[in-house]
mmCIF file of C-alpha atoms and ligand atoms in Angstrom:
data_model
loop_
_atom_site.group_PDB
_atom_site.id
_atom_site.type_symbol
_atom_site.label_atom_id
_atom_site.label_comp_id
_atom_site.label_asym_id
_atom_site.label_seq_id
_atom_site.Cartn_x
_atom_site.Cartn_y
_atom_site.Cartn_z
ATOM 1 C CA MET M 1 -54.715 -5.647 -11.749
ATOM 2 C CA GLN M 2 -54.627 -5.701 -8.023
ATOM 3 C CA ARG M 3 -51.982 -8.407 -7.955
ATOM 4 C CA ARG M 4 -49.784 -6.357 -10.301
ATOM 5 C CA THR M 5 -50.115 -3.345 -8.098
ATOM 6 C CA ILE M 6 -49.109 -5.404 -5.089
ATOM 7 C CA LEU M 7 -46.146 -6.861 -6.988
ATOM 8 C CA LYS M 8 -45.090 -3.395 -8.120
ATOM 9 C CA GLY M 9 -45.402 -2.232 -4.580
ATOM 10 C CA LEU M 10 -43.263 -5.073 -3.299
ATOM 11 C CA LEU M 11 -40.640 -4.501 -5.961
ATOM 12 C CA ALA M 12 -40.552 -0.807 -5.198
ATOM 13 C CA THR M 13 -40.127 -1.554 -1.522
ATOM 14 C CA PHE M 14 -37.370 -4.069 -2.258
ATOM 15 C CA PHE M 15 -35.396 -1.831 -4.592
ATOM 16 C CA GLY M 16 -36.159 1.187 -2.469
ATOM 17 C CA SER M 17 -34.588 -0.378 0.592
ATOM 18 C CA TRP M 18 -31.698 -1.765 -1.472
ATOM 19 C CA ALA M 19 -31.004 1.678 -2.908
ATOM 20 C CA MET M 20 -31.248 3.180 0.558
ATOM 21 C CA ARG M 21 -28.803 0.621 1.909
ATOM 22 C CA ALA M 22 -26.369 1.335 -0.928
ATOM 23 C CA ALA M 23 -26.725 5.051 -0.333
ATOM 24 C CA ARG M 24 -26.197 4.509 3.367
ATOM 25 C CA ALA M 25 -22.999 2.550 2.727
ATOM 26 C CA GLU M 26 -21.736 5.435 0.614
ATOM 27 C CA ASP M 27 -22.596 7.845 3.377
ATOM 28 C CA THR M 28 -20.357 5.967 5.807
ATOM 29 C CA ILE M 29 -16.660 6.654 6.073
ATOM 30 C CA LYS M 30 -14.772 3.726 7.574
ATOM 31 C CA ILE M 31 -11.586 4.073 9.603
ATOM 32 C CA GLY M 32 -9.671 0.828 10.207
ATOM 33 C CA LEU M 33 -7.855 0.962 13.537
ATOM 34 C CA ILE M 34 -5.311 -1.884 13.856
ATOM 35 C CA LEU M 35 -3.919 -2.262 17.373
ATOM 36 C CA PRO M 36 -2.321 -4.797 19.698
ATOM 37 C CA MET M 37 -5.375 -5.370 21.939
ATOM 38 C CA THR M 38 -3.815 -8.540 23.419
ATOM 39 C CA GLY M 39 -0.240 -9.669 23.950
ATOM 40 C CA PRO M 40 2.727 -7.788 25.464
ATOM 41 C CA SER M 41 1.696 -4.405 23.946
ATOM 42 C CA ALA M 42 -1.991 -4.657 24.957
ATOM 43 C CA SER M 43 -1.781 -1.429 26.983
ATOM 44 C CA THR M 44 -1.069 0.439 23.720
ATOM 45 C CA GLY M 45 -4.231 -0.995 22.171
ATOM 46 C CA ARG M 46 -6.271 -0.265 25.288
ATOM 47 C CA GLN M 47 -5.083 3.349 25.450
ATOM 48 C CA ILE M 48 -5.440 4.181 21.744
ATOM 49 C CA SER M 49 -8.849 2.531 21.307
ATOM 50 C CA ALA M 50 -10.166 4.355 24.387
ATOM 51 C CA ALA M 51 -8.890 7.661 23.038
ATOM 52 C CA ALA M 52 -10.348 7.087 19.545
ATOM 53 C CA LYS M 53 -13.759 6.215 21.053
ATOM 54 C CA LEU M 54 -13.584 9.308 23.280
ATOM 55 C CA TYR M 55 -12.908 11.519 20.241
ATOM 56 C CA LEU M 56 -15.963 10.113 18.465
ATOM 57 C CA ALA M 57 -18.122 10.458 21.588
ATOM 58 C CA GLU M 58 -17.064 14.092 22.003
ATOM 59 C CA HIS M 59 -17.242 15.221 18.381
ATOM 60 C CA GLY M 60 -20.003 12.953 17.095
ATOM 61 C CA ALA M 61 -19.259 10.194 14.591
ATOM 62 C CA LYS M 62 -19.954 12.456 11.622
ATOM 63 C CA VAL M 63 -17.730 14.479 9.304
ATOM 64 C CA ALA M 64 -18.379 16.241 5.991
ATOM 65 C CA GLY M 65 -22.035 15.189 6.239
ATOM 66 C CA LYS M 66 -21.210 11.498 6.478
ATOM 67 C CA SER M 67 -21.179 9.102 9.415
ATOM 68 C CA VAL M 68 -17.898 7.633 10.547
ATOM 69 C CA GLU M 69 -17.512 4.011 11.490
ATOM 70 C CA LEU M 70 -14.484 2.937 13.500
ATOM 71 C CA ILE M 71 -13.455 -0.679 12.891
ATOM 72 C CA ILE M 72 -11.056 -1.819 15.641
ATOM 73 C CA LYS M 73 -9.003 -4.977 14.941
ATOM 74 C CA ASP M 74 -6.516 -6.797 17.168
ATOM 75 C CA ASP M 75 -3.195 -7.711 15.504
ATOM 76 C CA THR M 76 -1.803 -9.082 18.807
ATOM 77 C CA GLY M 77 1.459 -7.209 18.037
ATOM 78 C CA VAL M 78 2.460 -9.623 15.220
ATOM 79 C CA ALA M 79 3.486 -7.999 11.906
ATOM 80 C CA ASP M 80 2.078 -10.709 9.583
ATOM 81 C CA ILE M 81 -1.318 -10.314 11.260
ATOM 82 C CA THR M 82 -1.182 -6.517 10.939
ATOM 83 C CA LYS M 83 -0.548 -6.896 7.203
ATOM 84 C CA ARG M 84 -3.337 -9.412 6.696
ATOM 85 C CA ILE M 85 -5.852 -7.290 8.651
ATOM 86 C CA ALA M 86 -4.816 -4.176 6.723
ATOM 87 C CA GLN M 87 -5.487 -6.004 3.431
ATOM 88 C CA GLU M 88 -8.919 -7.202 4.616
ATOM 89 C CA LEU M 89 -9.837 -3.729 5.793
ATOM 90 C CA VAL M 90 -8.852 -2.157 2.483
ATOM 91 C CA VAL M 91 -10.292 -4.823 0.142
ATOM 92 C CA ASN M 92 -13.412 -6.008 1.989
ATOM 93 C CA GLU M 93 -14.342 -3.080 4.223
ATOM 94 C CA LYS M 94 -13.128 -0.378 1.827
ATOM 95 C CA VAL M 95 -11.776 1.724 4.673
ATOM 96 C CA ALA M 96 -10.832 5.285 3.742
ATOM 97 C CA VAL M 97 -7.988 5.425 6.238
ATOM 98 C CA LEU M 98 -5.924 2.960 8.221
ATOM 99 C CA ALA M 99 -4.599 3.899 11.651
ATOM 100 C CA GLY M 100 -3.000 2.557 14.816
ATOM 101 C CA PHE M 101 0.302 0.581 14.541
ATOM 102 C CA GLY M 102 1.506 -0.196 18.067
ATOM 103 C CA LEU M 103 5.078 -1.187 17.209
ATOM 104 C CA THR M 104 7.578 -0.298 14.481
ATOM 105 C CA PRO M 105 7.528 -3.707 12.683
ATOM 106 C CA LEU M 106 3.713 -3.533 12.469
ATOM 107 C CA ALA M 107 3.846 -0.192 10.664
ATOM 108 C CA LEU M 108 6.641 -1.299 8.332
ATOM 109 C CA ALA M 109 4.668 -4.434 7.342
ATOM 110 C CA THR M 110 1.855 -2.247 5.986
ATOM 111 C CA ALA M 111 3.971 0.231 3.937
ATOM 112 C CA SER M 112 3.688 -1.424 0.496
ATOM 113 C CA LEU M 113 -0.067 -2.014 0.845
ATOM 114 C CA THR M 114 -0.692 1.688 1.558
ATOM 115 C CA VAL M 115 1.248 2.573 -1.609
ATOM 116 C CA GLN M 116 -0.634 0.056 -3.795
ATOM 117 C CA ALA M 117 -4.042 0.964 -2.409
ATOM 118 C CA LYS M 118 -3.300 4.714 -2.021
ATOM 119 C CA VAL M 119 -4.785 4.565 1.465
ATOM 120 C CA PRO M 120 -3.474 6.950 4.151
ATOM 121 C CA ALA M 121 -2.174 5.236 7.304
ATOM 122 C CA VAL M 122 -1.894 7.324 10.476
ATOM 123 C CA ILE M 123 0.881 6.037 12.742
ATOM 124 C CA MET M 124 -0.362 6.626 16.299
ATOM 125 C CA ALA M 125 2.298 4.772 18.300
ATOM 126 C CA ALA M 126 5.329 3.404 16.397
ATOM 127 C CA ALA M 127 8.285 5.772 16.666
ATOM 128 C CA THR M 128 11.287 4.644 14.615
ATOM 129 C CA SER M 129 12.380 7.593 12.515
ATOM 130 C CA ILE M 130 12.594 5.683 9.202
ATOM 131 C CA ILE M 131 8.893 4.650 9.082
ATOM 132 C CA VAL M 132 7.647 7.768 7.246
ATOM 133 C CA ASP M 133 10.247 7.156 4.485
ATOM 134 C CA LYS M 134 8.684 3.807 3.635
ATOM 135 C CA SER M 135 5.374 5.123 2.235
ATOM 136 C CA PRO M 136 4.165 8.577 1.137
ATOM 137 C CA PHE M 137 0.815 7.545 2.710
ATOM 138 C CA PHE M 138 2.262 7.339 6.237
ATOM 139 C CA VAL M 139 1.486 10.314 8.477
ATOM 140 C CA ARG M 140 2.573 10.200 12.118
ATOM 141 C CA THR M 141 0.907 11.581 15.248
ATOM 142 C CA SER M 142 3.158 9.865 17.838
ATOM 143 C CA SER M 143 6.801 10.929 17.750
ATOM 144 C CA THR M 144 10.234 9.696 16.737
ATOM 145 C CA LEU M 145 12.801 8.356 19.180
ATOM 146 C CA PRO M 146 15.489 10.788 17.918
ATOM 147 C CA GLN M 147 13.024 13.671 18.528
ATOM 148 C CA ASN M 148 12.521 12.586 22.125
ATOM 149 C CA THR M 149 16.099 11.540 22.835
ATOM 150 C CA PHE M 150 18.396 14.393 21.786
ATOM 151 C CA PRO M 151 17.010 16.835 24.399
ATOM 152 C CA MET M 152 17.837 14.257 27.094
ATOM 153 C CA ALA M 153 21.431 13.907 25.826
ATOM 154 C CA GLU M 154 21.916 17.698 25.717
ATOM 155 C CA TRP M 155 20.316 18.128 29.175
ATOM 156 C CA ALA M 156 22.629 15.454 30.649
ATOM 157 C CA ALA M 157 25.777 17.081 29.259
ATOM 158 C CA LYS M 158 24.615 20.467 30.570
ATOM 159 C CA HIS M 159 23.964 19.103 34.068
ATOM 160 C CA GLY M 160 27.374 17.749 35.010
ATOM 161 C CA ILE M 161 27.051 14.266 33.501
ATOM 162 C CA LYS M 162 30.367 13.460 31.800
ATOM 163 C CA THR M 163 30.114 9.700 31.236
ATOM 164 C CA ALA M 164 27.119 7.512 30.370
ATOM 165 C CA VAL M 165 26.087 3.972 29.495
ATOM 166 C CA THR M 166 23.043 3.363 27.269
ATOM 167 C CA LEU M 167 20.645 0.434 27.630
ATOM 168 C CA VAL M 168 17.895 0.069 25.027
ATOM 169 C CA THR M 169 15.590 -2.571 23.559
ATOM 170 C CA GLU M 170 17.159 -4.277 20.575
ATOM 171 C CA TYR M 171 14.998 -3.134 17.618
ATOM 172 C CA GLY M 172 14.289 -0.026 15.530
ATOM 173 C CA PRO M 173 13.295 2.536 18.178
ATOM 174 C CA GLY M 174 16.013 1.266 20.544
ATOM 175 C CA PHE M 175 18.685 1.737 17.868
ATOM 176 C CA ASP M 176 17.309 5.231 17.173
ATOM 177 C CA ALA M 177 17.455 6.098 20.899
ATOM 178 C CA GLU M 178 20.992 4.706 21.272
ATOM 179 C CA ASN M 179 22.383 6.390 18.122
ATOM 180 C CA THR M 180 20.797 9.728 18.960
ATOM 181 C CA PHE M 181 21.906 9.704 22.592
ATOM 182 C CA VAL M 182 25.484 8.820 21.627
ATOM 183 C CA GLU M 183 25.615 11.401 18.813
ATOM 184 C CA PHE M 184 24.315 14.344 20.844
ATOM 185 C CA PHE M 185 25.995 13.454 24.134
ATOM 186 C CA VAL M 186 29.413 13.102 22.502
ATOM 187 C CA LYS M 187 28.840 16.312 20.498
ATOM 188 C CA ALA M 188 28.171 18.090 23.815
ATOM 189 C CA GLY M 189 31.465 16.799 25.284
ATOM 190 C CA GLY M 190 30.254 13.593 27.019
ATOM 191 C CA LYS M 191 31.717 10.128 26.763
ATOM 192 C CA VAL M 192 29.671 6.917 26.284
ATOM 193 C CA LEU M 193 31.351 4.009 28.057
ATOM 194 C CA ASP M 194 29.184 1.240 26.551
ATOM 195 C CA SER M 195 25.920 0.681 24.651
ATOM 196 C CA LEU M 196 23.897 -2.320 25.844
ATOM 197 C CA ARG M 197 20.812 -3.863 24.210
ATOM 198 C CA ALA M 198 18.150 -6.114 25.737
ATOM 199 C CA PRO M 199 15.884 -8.314 23.548
ATOM 200 C CA LEU M 200 12.335 -7.156 22.743
ATOM 201 C CA ALA M 201 10.655 -10.455 23.584
ATOM 202 C CA ASN M 202 10.724 -11.699 27.218
ATOM 203 C CA PRO M 203 13.112 -8.995 28.379
ATOM 204 C CA GLU M 204 15.374 -9.730 31.337
ATOM 205 C CA PHE M 205 17.409 -6.674 32.274
ATOM 206 C CA SER M 206 19.420 -7.735 35.332
ATOM 207 C CA ALA M 207 22.633 -8.831 33.549
ATOM 208 C CA TYR M 208 22.717 -5.604 31.518
ATOM 209 C CA LEU M 209 22.003 -3.471 34.593
ATOM 210 C CA GLN M 210 24.805 -5.157 36.508
ATOM 211 C CA LYS M 211 27.204 -4.570 33.602
ATOM 212 C CA ALA M 212 26.166 -0.886 33.465
ATOM 213 C CA LYS M 213 26.677 -0.514 37.202
ATOM 214 C CA ASP M 214 30.144 -2.072 37.056
ATOM 215 C CA LEU M 215 31.217 0.525 34.481
ATOM 216 C CA LYS M 216 30.506 3.307 37.058
ATOM 217 C CA PRO M 217 29.154 5.924 34.640
ATOM 218 C CA ASP M 218 27.743 9.256 35.884
ATOM 219 C CA ALA M 219 24.427 8.252 34.270
ATOM 220 C CA LEU M 220 22.596 5.304 32.756
ATOM 221 C CA PHE M 221 20.329 6.219 29.829
ATOM 222 C CA LEU M 222 17.341 3.916 29.254
ATOM 223 C CA PHE M 223 14.784 3.221 26.542
ATOM 224 C CA VAL M 224 12.200 0.429 26.508
ATOM 225 C CA PRO M 225 8.875 0.490 24.647
ATOM 226 C CA SER M 226 5.601 1.364 26.369
ATOM 227 C CA GLY M 227 4.503 -1.506 28.613
ATOM 228 C CA GLN M 228 7.997 -2.572 29.753
ATOM 229 C CA GLY M 229 8.880 0.381 31.968
ATOM 230 C CA ALA M 230 7.544 -1.073 35.222
ATOM 231 C CA ALA M 231 9.511 -4.345 34.851
ATOM 232 C CA LEU M 232 12.647 -2.410 33.991
ATOM 233 C CA MET M 233 12.300 0.026 36.909
ATOM 234 C CA LYS M 234 11.742 -2.808 39.373
ATOM 235 C CA GLN M 235 15.084 -4.310 38.358
ATOM 236 C CA VAL M 236 16.718 -0.855 38.397
ATOM 237 C CA GLY M 237 15.512 -0.470 41.989
ATOM 238 C CA GLU M 238 17.065 -3.775 43.020
ATOM 239 C CA ARG M 239 20.481 -2.610 41.767
ATOM 240 C CA GLU M 240 20.516 0.599 43.947
ATOM 241 C CA PHE M 241 22.114 2.839 41.335
ATOM 242 C CA ASP M 242 21.489 5.893 43.532
ATOM 243 C CA LYS M 243 23.781 4.524 46.255
ATOM 244 C CA ALA M 244 26.496 3.988 43.609
ATOM 245 C CA GLY M 245 26.117 7.655 42.558
ATOM 246 C CA ILE M 246 24.743 6.712 39.123
ATOM 247 C CA LYS M 247 21.893 8.876 37.829
ATOM 248 C CA ILE M 248 19.107 7.227 35.837
ATOM 249 C CA ILE M 249 17.878 9.154 32.792
ATOM 250 C CA ALA M 250 15.454 7.920 30.106
ATOM 251 C CA THR M 251 12.944 8.720 27.428
ATOM 252 C CA GLY M 252 9.382 9.078 28.699
ATOM 253 C CA ASP M 253 8.549 5.621 27.334
ATOM 254 C CA VAL M 254 10.067 4.292 30.579
ATOM 255 C CA THR M 255 7.978 6.459 32.920
ATOM 256 C CA ASP M 256 4.831 5.752 30.839
ATOM 257 C CA ASP M 257 1.793 7.241 32.615
ATOM 258 C CA ASP M 258 -0.028 3.944 32.101
ATOM 259 C CA GLN M 259 2.380 2.275 34.565
ATOM 260 C CA LEU M 260 4.092 5.088 36.497
ATOM 261 C CA ASN M 261 1.822 5.006 39.536
ATOM 262 C CA GLY M 262 2.571 1.317 40.068
ATOM 263 C CA MET M 263 6.357 1.778 39.974
ATOM 264 C CA GLY M 264 6.698 3.085 43.510
ATOM 265 C CA ASP M 265 9.441 5.238 44.959
ATOM 266 C CA VAL M 266 12.202 3.807 42.717
ATOM 267 C CA ALA M 267 10.910 6.131 40.002
ATOM 268 C CA LEU M 268 11.104 9.271 42.196
ATOM 269 C CA GLY M 269 13.479 11.906 40.823
ATOM 270 C CA LEU M 270 13.907 10.157 37.466
ATOM 271 C CA ILE M 271 14.597 12.682 34.691
ATOM 272 C CA THR M 272 13.102 11.917 31.276
ATOM 273 C CA SER M 273 12.415 13.676 27.998
ATOM 274 C CA HIS M 274 9.159 13.151 26.123
ATOM 275 C CA TYR M 275 6.244 14.742 24.306
ATOM 276 C CA TYR M 276 3.385 14.008 26.692
ATOM 277 C CA SER M 277 2.751 13.948 30.418
ATOM 278 C CA VAL M 278 -0.673 13.510 31.953
ATOM 279 C CA ALA M 279 0.461 16.328 34.296
ATOM 280 C CA HIS M 280 0.937 18.794 31.372
ATOM 281 C CA GLU M 281 -0.512 22.117 32.475
ATOM 282 C CA SER M 282 -2.930 23.373 29.828
ATOM 283 C CA PRO M 283 -6.695 23.783 29.578
ATOM 284 C CA GLU M 284 -6.764 21.375 26.602
ATOM 285 C CA ASN M 285 -4.968 18.675 28.587
ATOM 286 C CA LYS M 286 -7.084 19.171 31.716
ATOM 287 C CA ALA M 287 -10.238 18.694 29.647
ATOM 288 C CA PHE M 288 -8.781 15.678 27.819
ATOM 289 C CA VAL M 289 -7.609 13.916 30.998
ATOM 290 C CA ALA M 290 -10.904 14.535 32.826
ATOM 291 C CA ALA M 291 -12.991 13.215 29.908
ATOM 292 C CA PHE M 292 -10.689 10.236 29.326
ATOM 293 C CA GLU M 293 -10.701 9.197 32.987
ATOM 294 C CA LYS M 294 -14.461 9.660 33.235
ATOM 295 C CA ALA M 295 -15.048 7.437 30.191
ATOM 296 C CA ASN M 296 -12.615 4.736 31.330
ATOM 297 C CA ASN M 297 -13.164 4.071 35.047
ATOM 298 C CA GLY M 298 -10.417 6.442 36.115
ATOM 299 C CA MET M 299 -7.730 5.050 33.769
ATOM 300 C CA ARG M 300 -4.945 7.557 33.199
ATOM 301 C CA PRO M 301 -4.240 8.419 29.577
ATOM 302 C CA ASN M 302 -0.620 7.959 28.453
ATOM 303 C CA PHE M 303 1.303 9.218 25.405
ATOM 304 C CA MET M 304 -0.243 6.442 23.285
ATOM 305 C CA ALA M 305 -3.736 7.729 24.058
ATOM 306 C CA VAL M 306 -2.737 11.211 22.925
ATOM 307 C CA GLY M 307 -1.216 9.864 19.693
ATOM 308 C CA GLY M 308 -4.545 8.095 19.056
ATOM 309 C CA TYR M 309 -6.747 11.053 19.956
ATOM 310 C CA ASP M 310 -4.713 13.424 17.752
ATOM 311 C CA GLY M 311 -4.605 10.835 14.971
ATOM 312 C CA ILE M 312 -8.423 10.649 14.774
ATOM 313 C CA ASP M 313 -8.568 14.452 15.076
ATOM 314 C CA LEU M 314 -6.178 14.763 12.117
ATOM 315 C CA ILE M 315 -8.232 12.301 10.027
ATOM 316 C CA PHE M 316 -11.441 14.270 10.751
ATOM 317 C CA LYS M 317 -9.779 17.601 9.950
ATOM 318 C CA ALA M 318 -8.425 16.252 6.650
ATOM 319 C CA ILE M 319 -11.792 14.816 5.564
ATOM 320 C CA GLU M 320 -13.459 18.099 6.479
ATOM 321 C CA LYS M 321 -10.932 20.073 4.434
ATOM 322 C CA VAL M 322 -11.221 17.832 1.335
ATOM 323 C CA GLY M 323 -15.032 17.482 1.657
ATOM 324 C CA ASP M 324 -15.063 13.680 1.449
ATOM 325 C CA ALA M 325 -12.766 10.717 2.048
ATOM 326 C CA ALA M 326 -12.734 9.030 -1.364
ATOM 327 C CA ASP M 327 -9.262 10.110 -2.499
ATOM 328 C CA GLY M 328 -6.390 8.967 -0.252
ATOM 329 C CA THR M 329 -3.797 11.152 -1.989
ATOM 330 C CA LYS M 330 -5.924 14.256 -1.367
ATOM 331 C CA LEU M 331 -6.362 13.283 2.298
ATOM 332 C CA VAL M 332 -2.596 13.018 2.832
ATOM 333 C CA GLU M 333 -2.113 16.365 1.073
ATOM 334 C CA ALA M 334 -4.704 17.881 3.408
ATOM 335 C CA MET M 335 -2.889 16.460 6.457
ATOM 336 C CA LYS M 336 0.426 18.099 5.478
ATOM 337 C CA GLY M 337 0.923 21.330 7.364
ATOM 338 C CA MET M 338 -2.179 20.831 9.509
ATOM 339 C CA ALA M 339 -1.661 22.536 12.886
ATOM 340 C CA TRP M 340 -3.698 22.331 16.075
ATOM 341 C CA ILE M 341 -3.545 22.438 19.856
ATOM 342 C CA SER M 342 -3.175 18.923 21.213
ATOM 343 C CA PRO M 343 -3.471 17.860 24.868
ATOM 344 C CA ARG M 344 0.368 17.647 24.649
ATOM 345 C CA GLY M 345 0.750 21.279 23.464
ATOM 346 C CA PRO M 346 0.877 22.893 19.992
ATOM 347 C CA VAL M 347 1.557 20.470 17.112
ATOM 348 C CA SER M 348 1.702 20.423 13.328
ATOM 349 C CA ILE M 349 2.374 17.898 10.548
ATOM 350 C CA ASP M 350 5.668 18.586 8.824
ATOM 351 C CA PRO M 351 4.713 18.901 5.121
ATOM 352 C CA GLN M 352 8.137 17.590 4.052
ATOM 353 C CA THR M 353 8.289 14.442 6.198
ATOM 354 C CA ARG M 354 4.668 13.833 7.397
ATOM 355 C CA ASP M 355 6.070 13.555 10.919
ATOM 356 C CA ILE M 356 4.700 15.555 13.796
ATOM 357 C CA ILE M 357 6.418 18.741 14.987
ATOM 358 C CA GLN M 358 5.881 19.189 18.703
ATOM 359 C CA ASN M 359 7.297 20.377 22.026
ATOM 360 C CA VAL M 360 9.593 18.004 23.868
ATOM 361 C CA TYR M 361 9.649 18.391 27.651
ATOM 362 C CA ILE M 362 12.290 17.600 30.247
ATOM 363 C CA ARG M 363 10.361 16.062 33.195
ATOM 364 C CA LYS M 364 11.050 14.820 36.690
ATOM 365 C CA VAL M 365 9.042 12.139 38.512
ATOM 366 C CA GLU M 366 7.496 13.670 41.634
ATOM 367 C CA LYS M 367 4.945 12.512 44.168
ATOM 368 C CA LYS M 368 1.917 14.736 44.678
ATOM 369 C CA ASP M 369 -1.344 13.812 46.454
ATOM 370 C CA GLY M 370 -0.010 10.272 46.878
ATOM 371 C CA GLN M 371 0.462 9.763 43.132
ATOM 372 C CA LEU M 372 3.491 9.793 40.824
ATOM 373 C CA TRP M 373 3.649 12.336 37.991
ATOM 374 C CA ASN M 374 6.056 13.315 35.209
ATOM 375 C CA VAL M 375 6.300 17.007 36.172
ATOM 376 C CA GLU M 376 7.523 19.178 33.323
ATOM 377 C CA LEU M 377 10.615 21.274 34.099
ATOM 378 C CA GLU M 378 11.673 22.604 30.701
ATOM 379 C CA THR M 379 10.100 22.961 27.255
ATOM 380 C CA ILE M 380 11.980 22.632 24.002
ATOM 381 C CA PRO M 381 9.456 24.118 21.563
ATOM 382 C CA GLY M 382 8.595 22.997 18.024
ATOM 383 C CA VAL M 383 10.963 20.022 17.755
ATOM 384 C CA LYS M 384 11.314 18.238 14.405
ATOM 385 C CA ASP M 385 12.763 14.761 13.941
ATOM 386 C CA PRO M 386 16.542 15.461 13.907
ATOM 387 C CA VAL M 387 17.303 12.497 11.591
ATOM 388 C CA HIS M 388 15.214 13.983 8.789
ATOM 389 C CA GLN M 389 16.526 17.450 9.581
ATOM 390 C CA SER M 390 20.099 16.425 8.837
ATOM 391 C CA HIS M 391 19.266 14.875 5.441
HETATM 392 C C1 LIG D 1 7.890 1.269 18.482
HETATM 393 O O1 LIG D 1 7.870 0.011 18.316
HETATM 394 O O2 LIG D 1 8.143 2.029 17.513
HETATM 395 C C2 LIG D 1 7.646 1.834 19.821
HETATM 396 C C3 LIG D 1 6.737 1.225 20.665
HETATM 397 C C4 LIG D 1 6.527 1.773 21.946
HETATM 398 C C5 LIG D 1 7.203 2.907 22.333
HETATM 399 C C6 LIG D 1 8.104 3.519 21.478
HETATM 400 C C7 LIG D 1 8.319 2.981 20.212
HETATM 401 O O3 LIG D 1 7.011 3.408 23.562
#
């Protein structure tokens, strides 16, 4: 009698704790964050993971009554690894949402999986326009290169620049930057003398910079992905374009806030167009920058951090709206048209394209209090990706 009671008690305890564990697993929503934490794009991983952790620390890791678990995985910037990790996260971890994607090829490698598994994937960094066409489960909180580039081309034509040379990195976002700059600069009456492309891996810019200088354009337009700006600007400085009367213009990827302070005076006066500057004047940005720096030993957030912060914010808002995270199709539907105030300014998700609609700013690098900043001069409000606009 007594033994039976004990046995019953033990069984009850066993099944009770098993049931509780199962219930607990169901109460947890997992977000799989795939980032290049090592390798040439490690700064992207460092920035986005720090921003995602900050969001959870600020808002609490709970949404729609369930706790949120962030699983951060390093793909080292290699597309095959991104794909394999994405599969593991979906099949083994049963993540509700995938996020991250530090480079265009890493996002593209995951497209078919998101379709098969019906799992939303929030693109926080990669910025080639075509990405969102590859899966209806892709939603983007970074930007597109065409979105950032056409304001620079129009600004140049309006400010006395009649001839230009373009120099970009030879892959998706570089082609987008080059095509967009040429299209809009020529439309505005400018002439492009040559379009040069440097390889993505182990970039060496000096031969291209010399060629650009020899062509004597009014301006040299530059794009390199986040993490390569400092190396590029060092070589730009050695070529003394200013003395040759050649103006340097670029997308904000080149004057990345993660590296800008280390570039030195060569960056001073550089005009760029982009969606985020750490110097953006708004209460939301001031609060974001202060909290980010406090949580990360004074590290400055860059545009990648903001793409990550907003990406987690969007995921939370969508789960809240739907009430749970079980149905990926419903989550994507909830993300469409979502609008909020980001540290970068007002943003929304274009319901047609799942790309982000945002302000693009014309900025100038200035020194203040001994530090370099992308100071915003002009705002082009509510910019959509122009490639999708023209379709
Ligand atoms: C990209 O690979 O899409 C990419 C990466 C870094 C950037 C911009 C675009 O700064």
